[in-house]
PDB file of C-alpha atoms and ligand atoms in Angstrom:
ATOM      1  CA  MET P   1     105.644 119.985 179.505  1.00 70.00           C
ATOM      2  CA  THR P   2     101.864 119.663 179.145  1.00 86.00           C
ATOM      3  CA  LYS P   3     100.551 116.909 176.936  1.00 94.00           C
ATOM      4  CA  PRO P   4      98.791 117.822 173.675  1.00 96.00           C
ATOM      5  CA  GLU P   5      95.018 117.704 174.056  1.00 98.00           C
ATOM      6  CA  ILE P   6      93.195 115.441 171.644  1.00 98.00           C
ATOM      7  CA  ILE P   7      89.623 115.913 170.473  1.00 98.00           C
ATOM      8  CA  PHE P   8      88.266 112.920 168.577  1.00 98.00           C
ATOM      9  CA  ILE P   9      85.808 113.809 165.829  1.00 98.00           C
ATOM     10  CA  ILE P  10      83.469 110.886 165.254  1.00 98.00           C
ATOM     11  CA  GLY P  11      80.688 110.540 162.703  1.00 98.00           C
ATOM     12  CA  GLY P  12      79.613 108.648 159.613  1.00 98.00           C
ATOM     13  CA  PRO P  13      81.051 109.193 156.143  1.00 98.00           C
ATOM     14  CA  GLY P  14      80.107 112.531 154.590  1.00 97.00           C
ATOM     15  CA  VAL P  15      78.549 113.891 157.760  1.00 97.00           C
ATOM     16  CA  GLY P  16      80.836 116.944 157.800  1.00 96.00           C
ATOM     17  CA  LYS P  17      83.735 116.006 160.112  1.00 97.00           C
ATOM     18  CA  GLY P  18      86.380 117.312 157.733  1.00 96.00           C
ATOM     19  CA  SER P  19      84.531 120.576 157.126  1.00 95.00           C
ATOM     20  CA  ILE P  20      84.159 121.285 160.853  1.00 96.00           C
ATOM     21  CA  CYS P  21      87.849 120.512 161.443  1.00 97.00           C
ATOM     22  CA  GLY P  22      88.745 122.907 158.625  1.00 97.00           C
ATOM     23  CA  TYR P  23      86.661 125.737 160.118  1.00 98.00           C
ATOM     24  CA  LEU P  24      88.049 125.262 163.641  1.00 97.00           C
ATOM     25  CA  LYS P  25      91.627 125.028 162.416  1.00 96.00           C
ATOM     26  CA  SER P  26      91.366 128.203 160.371  1.00 97.00           C
ATOM     27  CA  ASP P  27      89.608 130.102 163.197  1.00 98.00           C
ATOM     28  CA  TYR P  28      92.308 129.150 165.733  1.00 97.00           C
ATOM     29  CA  PRO P  29      95.462 128.435 163.701  1.00 96.00           C
ATOM     30  CA  LYS P  30      97.850 129.004 166.625  1.00 95.00           C
ATOM     31  CA  ILE P  31      96.034 126.663 168.985  1.00 96.00           C
ATOM     32  CA  ILE P  32      94.344 123.995 166.887  1.00 98.00           C
ATOM     33  CA  SER P  33      95.722 121.471 164.415  1.00 97.00           C
ATOM     34  CA  ALA P  34      93.663 118.824 162.691  1.00 98.00           C
ATOM     35  CA  PHE P  35      94.579 115.464 161.216  1.00 98.00           C
ATOM     36  CA  SER P  36      92.391 113.166 159.195  1.00 98.00           C
ATOM     37  CA  THR P  37      93.558 109.553 158.949  1.00 98.00           C
ATOM     38  CA  GLY P  38      91.727 109.248 155.610  1.00 97.00           C
ATOM     39  CA  ASP P  39      93.664 112.260 154.248  1.00 97.00           C
ATOM     40  CA  ILE P  40      96.962 110.876 155.552  1.00 98.00           C
ATOM     41  CA  LEU P  41      96.292 107.533 153.827  1.00 98.00           C
ATOM     42  CA  ARG P  42      95.104 109.181 150.592  1.00 97.00           C
ATOM     43  CA  THR P  43      98.344 111.231 150.470  1.00 98.00           C
ATOM     44  CA  ILE P  44     100.404 108.040 150.848  1.00 98.00           C
ATOM     45  CA  VAL P  45      98.462 106.429 147.993  1.00 97.00           C
ATOM     46  CA  LYS P  46      98.867 109.531 145.817  1.00 97.00           C
ATOM     47  CA  GLU P  47     102.607 109.860 146.442  1.00 98.00           C
ATOM     48  CA  LYS P  48     103.279 106.133 145.881  1.00 98.00           C
ATOM     49  CA  LYS P  49     106.504 106.424 147.932  1.00 98.00           C
ATOM     50  CA  ILE P  50     105.785 104.238 150.946  1.00 96.00           C
ATOM     51  CA  GLU P  51     105.877 100.462 150.491  1.00 96.00           C
ATOM     52  CA  GLY P  52     102.426  98.892 150.439  1.00 96.00           C
ATOM     53  CA  TRP P  53     100.673 102.012 149.090  1.00 98.00           C
ATOM     54  CA  ASP P  54      98.968  99.846 146.452  1.00 98.00           C
ATOM     55  CA  ILE P  55      97.466  97.555 149.107  1.00 97.00           C
ATOM     56  CA  LEU P  56      96.171 100.630 150.947  1.00 97.00           C
ATOM     57  CA  GLU P  57      94.625 101.848 147.710  1.00 97.00           C
ATOM     58  CA  GLU P  58      92.856  98.527 147.089  1.00 97.00           C
ATOM     59  CA  ASP P  59      91.394  98.334 150.611  1.00 97.00           C
ATOM     60  CA  MET P  60      90.309 101.983 150.633  1.00 97.00           C
ATOM     61  CA  LYS P  61      88.604 101.614 147.253  1.00 96.00           C
ATOM     62  CA  LYS P  62      86.519  98.805 148.754  1.00 95.00           C
ATOM     63  CA  GLY P  63      85.659 100.828 151.867  1.00 93.00           C
ATOM     64  CA  LYS P  64      87.567  98.335 154.046  1.00 95.00           C
ATOM     65  CA  LEU P  65      89.410  99.384 157.182  1.00 95.00           C
ATOM     66  CA  ILE P  66      93.221  99.369 157.167  1.00 96.00           C
ATOM     67  CA  SER P  67      95.216  97.690 159.960  1.00 97.00           C
ATOM     68  CA  SER P  68      95.127  99.671 163.203  1.00 98.00           C
ATOM     69  CA  GLU P  69      98.911  99.437 163.627  1.00 98.00           C
ATOM     70  CA  ARG P  70      99.532 100.992 160.270  1.00 98.00           C
ATOM     71  CA  VAL P  71      97.019 103.834 160.659  1.00 98.00           C
ATOM     72  CA  LEU P  72      98.172 104.701 164.185  1.00 98.00           C
ATOM     73  CA  PHE P  73     101.820 104.626 163.114  1.00 98.00           C
ATOM     74  CA  TYR P  74     101.169 107.442 160.604  1.00 98.00           C
ATOM     75  CA  LEU P  75      98.787 109.328 162.898  1.00 98.00           C
ATOM     76  CA  LYS P  76     101.248 109.234 165.810  1.00 98.00           C
ATOM     77  CA  GLU P  77     103.996 110.581 163.544  1.00 97.00           C
ATOM     78  CA  ALA P  78     101.725 113.499 162.553  1.00 97.00           C
ATOM     79  CA  ILE P  79     100.705 114.222 166.156  1.00 97.00           C
ATOM     80  CA  LEU P  80     104.293 114.186 167.417  1.00 96.00           C
ATOM     81  CA  SER P  81     105.420 116.580 164.702  1.00 95.00           C
ATOM     82  CA  CYS P  82     102.816 119.153 165.700  1.00 94.00           C
ATOM     83  CA  ASN P  83     103.375 122.050 168.120  1.00 92.00           C
ATOM     84  CA  ASN P  84      99.780 123.151 168.696  1.00 94.00           C
ATOM     85  CA  LYS P  85      98.089 122.473 172.028  1.00 95.00           C
ATOM     86  CA  VAL P  86      94.808 121.119 170.682  1.00 98.00           C
ATOM     87  CA  ILE P  87      94.709 118.414 168.025  1.00 98.00           C
ATOM     88  CA  LEU P  88      91.505 117.393 166.294  1.00 98.00           C
ATOM     89  CA  VAL P  89      91.599 113.788 165.129  1.00 98.00           C
ATOM     90  CA  ASP P  90      89.142 112.931 162.375  1.00 98.00           C
ATOM     91  CA  GLY P  91      88.863 109.258 161.408  1.00 97.00           C
ATOM     92  CA  TYR P  92      90.418 107.577 164.442  1.00 98.00           C
ATOM     93  CA  PRO P  93      89.333 105.528 166.387  1.00 98.00           C
ATOM     94  CA  ARG P  94      87.125 103.605 163.962  1.00 98.00           C
ATOM     95  CA  ASN P  95      86.637 100.436 166.025  1.00 98.00           C
ATOM     96  CA  PHE P  96      87.511  98.735 169.343  1.00 98.00           C
ATOM     97  CA  GLU P  97      90.860  97.564 168.017  1.00 98.00           C
ATOM     98  CA  ASN P  98      91.796 101.157 167.051  1.00 98.00           C
ATOM     99  CA  LEU P  99      90.850 102.385 170.524  1.00 98.00           C
ATOM    100  CA  GLU P 100      92.668  99.606 172.362  1.00 98.00           C
ATOM    101  CA  LEU P 101      95.836 100.296 170.415  1.00 98.00           C
ATOM    102  CA  TRP P 102      95.454 104.042 171.016  1.00 98.00           C
ATOM    103  CA  ASP P 103      95.161 103.464 174.771  1.00 98.00           C
ATOM    104  CA  LYS P 104      98.261 101.281 174.745  1.00 98.00           C
ATOM    105  CA  THR P 105     100.373 103.541 172.540  1.00 98.00           C
ATOM    106  CA  MET P 106      99.250 107.104 173.223  1.00 98.00           C
ATOM    107  CA  LYS P 107      98.109 107.190 176.861  1.00 93.00           C
ATOM    108  CA  ASN P 108     101.327 108.685 178.204  1.00 94.00           C
ATOM    109  CA  ILE P 109     101.938 111.000 175.280  1.00 96.00           C
ATOM    110  CA  VAL P 110      98.627 112.845 174.882  1.00 97.00           C
ATOM    111  CA  GLU P 111      95.392 113.479 176.757  1.00 97.00           C
ATOM    112  CA  ILE P 112      91.933 112.829 175.301  1.00 97.00           C
ATOM    113  CA  LYS P 113      90.113 116.044 176.167  1.00 97.00           C
ATOM    114  CA  ALA P 114      86.791 115.523 174.396  1.00 98.00           C
ATOM    115  CA  VAL P 115      84.938 113.480 171.828  1.00 98.00           C
ATOM    116  CA  PHE P 116      82.610 115.217 169.364  1.00 97.00           C
ATOM    117  CA  PHE P 117      80.008 112.992 167.758  1.00 97.00           C
ATOM    118  CA  PHE P 118      78.350 114.290 164.595  1.00 97.00           C
ATOM    119  CA  ASP P 119      75.085 112.511 163.972  1.00 96.00           C
ATOM    120  CA  GLY P 120      73.260 112.311 160.651  1.00 96.00           C
ATOM    121  CA  THR P 121      70.880 110.028 158.813  1.00 98.00           C
ATOM    122  CA  HIS P 122      72.177 107.667 156.138  1.00 98.00           C
ATOM    123  CA  ASP P 123      70.218 109.699 153.635  1.00 97.00           C
ATOM    124  CA  ILE P 124      72.053 112.905 154.581  1.00 97.00           C
ATOM    125  CA  MET P 125      75.422 111.110 154.453  1.00 98.00           C
ATOM    126  CA  MET P 126      74.637 109.766 150.990  1.00 97.00           C
ATOM    127  CA  LYS P 127      73.421 113.135 149.686  1.00 97.00           C
ATOM    128  CA  ARG P 128      76.427 115.027 151.056  1.00 97.00           C
ATOM    129  CA  ILE P 129      78.842 112.514 149.533  1.00 97.00           C
ATOM    130  CA  HIS P 130      77.086 112.793 146.153  1.00 97.00           C
ATOM    131  CA  LYS P 131      77.518 116.564 146.359  1.00 96.00           C
ATOM    132  CA  ARG P 132      81.200 116.657 147.225  1.00 93.00           C
ATOM    133  CA  LYS P 133      83.641 116.747 144.361  1.00 86.00           C
ATOM    134  CA  ASP P 134      86.920 115.604 145.919  1.00 89.00           C
ATOM    135  CA  GLY P 135      87.521 112.924 143.309  1.00 91.00           C
ATOM    136  CA  ARG P 136      87.734 110.266 146.019  1.00 94.00           C
ATOM    137  CA  GLU P 137      87.654 106.755 144.582  1.00 94.00           C
ATOM    138  CA  ASP P 138      85.504 105.502 147.467  1.00 96.00           C
ATOM    139  CA  ASP P 139      82.884 108.204 146.789  1.00 96.00           C
ATOM    140  CA  LYS P 140      82.228 107.062 143.226  1.00 95.00           C
ATOM    141  CA  ASN P 141      80.115 103.980 143.828  1.00 95.00           C
ATOM    142  CA  ASP P 142      76.933 103.800 145.934  1.00 97.00           C
ATOM    143  CA  ASP P 143      77.629 100.213 147.051  1.00 97.00           C
ATOM    144  CA  ILE P 144      80.983 101.316 148.490  1.00 97.00           C
ATOM    145  CA  ILE P 145      79.384 104.325 150.193  1.00 97.00           C
ATOM    146  CA  LYS P 146      76.767 102.003 151.720  1.00 98.00           C
ATOM    147  CA  LYS P 147      79.528  99.642 152.869  1.00 97.00           C
ATOM    148  CA  ARG P 148      81.329 102.565 154.581  1.00 97.00           C
ATOM    149  CA  ILE P 149      78.096 103.599 156.315  1.00 98.00           C
ATOM    150  CA  GLU P 150      77.622  99.980 157.428  1.00 98.00           C
ATOM    151  CA  VAL P 151      81.182  99.820 158.811  1.00 97.00           C
ATOM    152  CA  PHE P 152      80.479 103.059 160.700  1.00 98.00           C
ATOM    153  CA  GLU P 153      77.223 101.687 162.200  1.00 98.00           C
ATOM    154  CA  LYS P 154      78.696  98.326 163.136  1.00 98.00           C
ATOM    155  CA  GLU P 155      82.227  99.174 164.213  1.00 98.00           C
ATOM    156  CA  THR P 156      82.493 102.889 165.031  1.00 98.00           C
ATOM    157  CA  LYS P 157      79.161 103.873 166.601  1.00 98.00           C
ATOM    158  CA  PRO P 158      79.518 101.432 169.538  1.00 98.00           C
ATOM    159  CA  LEU P 159      82.584 103.423 170.633  1.00 98.00           C
ATOM    160  CA  ILE P 160      80.292 106.284 171.649  1.00 98.00           C
ATOM    161  CA  ASP P 161      79.018 104.289 174.632  1.00 98.00           C
ATOM    162  CA  ILE P 162      82.568 103.598 175.732  1.00 98.00           C
ATOM    163  CA  PHE P 163      83.419 107.294 175.632  1.00 98.00           C
ATOM    164  CA  LYS P 164      80.198 108.133 177.491  1.00 97.00           C
ATOM    165  CA  LYS P 165      81.167 105.684 180.229  1.00 97.00           C
ATOM    166  CA  ARG P 166      84.603 107.260 180.392  1.00 95.00           C
ATOM    167  CA  GLY P 167      82.918 110.616 180.895  1.00 94.00           C
TER     168      GLY P 167
HETATM  169  P1  AMP A   1      87.809 108.649 155.696  1.00 96.69           P
HETATM  170  O1  AMP A   1      88.463 109.705 154.860  1.00 96.69           O
HETATM  171  O2  AMP A   1      87.894 108.926 157.154  1.00 96.69           O
HETATM  172  O3  AMP A   1      86.414 108.361 155.222  1.00 96.69           O
HETATM  173  O4  AMP A   1      88.641 107.293 155.475  1.00 96.69           O
HETATM  174  C1  AMP A   1      88.785 106.727 154.177  1.00 96.69           C
HETATM  175  C2  AMP A   1      89.296 105.304 154.294  1.00 96.69           C
HETATM  176  O5  AMP A   1      90.579 105.282 154.934  1.00 96.69           O
HETATM  177  C3  AMP A   1      88.438 104.357 155.138  1.00 96.69           C
HETATM  178  O6  AMP A   1      87.328 103.840 154.427  1.00 96.69           O
HETATM  179  C4  AMP A   1      89.474 103.283 155.501  1.00 96.69           C
HETATM  180  O7  AMP A   1      89.739 102.454 154.383  1.00 96.69           O
HETATM  181  C5  AMP A   1      90.729 104.115 155.752  1.00 96.69           C
HETATM  182  N1  AMP A   1      90.827 104.551 157.172  1.00 96.69           N
HETATM  183  C6  AMP A   1      90.751 105.832 157.639  1.00 96.69           C
HETATM  184  N2  AMP A   1      90.888 105.870 158.972  1.00 96.69           N
HETATM  185  C7  AMP A   1      91.029 104.588 159.375  1.00 96.69           C
HETATM  186  C8  AMP A   1      91.200 103.966 160.649  1.00 96.69           C
HETATM  187  N3  AMP A   1      91.223 104.669 161.791  1.00 96.69           N
HETATM  188  N4  AMP A   1      91.331 102.603 160.708  1.00 96.69           N
HETATM  189  C9  AMP A   1      91.304 101.880 159.573  1.00 96.69           C
HETATM  190  N5  AMP A   1      91.130 102.386 158.338  1.00 96.69           N
HETATM  191  C10 AMP A   1      91.002 103.740 158.220  1.00 96.69           C
END
């Protein structure tokens, strides 16, 4: 059996990763699936069924990253339950630790086919977040939005060089 093909969607908060995934998924519903780690975590917080949901909620409200093990556990579950050939992953990896754990856990299960990087200025990110009306707790406060942009610059953006080196 061929391995599912993963496309990582990387970009700062509000840059449009989720929108692009939505368009691609609806244009090619039989081939493409899309998972957003942020959406998976927000669903857990909303449903309040899984132990530790309240800790997730606290960290997400502050714009802090969740433990890699926990995020990948849920993401892997979603990926394995999916029958489509191409899977867009929005929100993972977010830092070196995420990527290291992915390599260790997922290497034999899936193939990374491509990485799409969506660039945008901080100003655009801020404006787009102000415009969206998803009711996200972490969108409500400019200091938290700035913190998320900072986490992206410091922890996520350096991954682009790694992927470039990997070809
Ligand atoms: P997002 O919807 O991608 O902006 O993610 C919202 C929040 O979920 C982030 O600010 C983090 O708190 C958490 N989160 C999402 N993906 C990850 C990840 N790969 N590693 C750690 N935390 C994550």
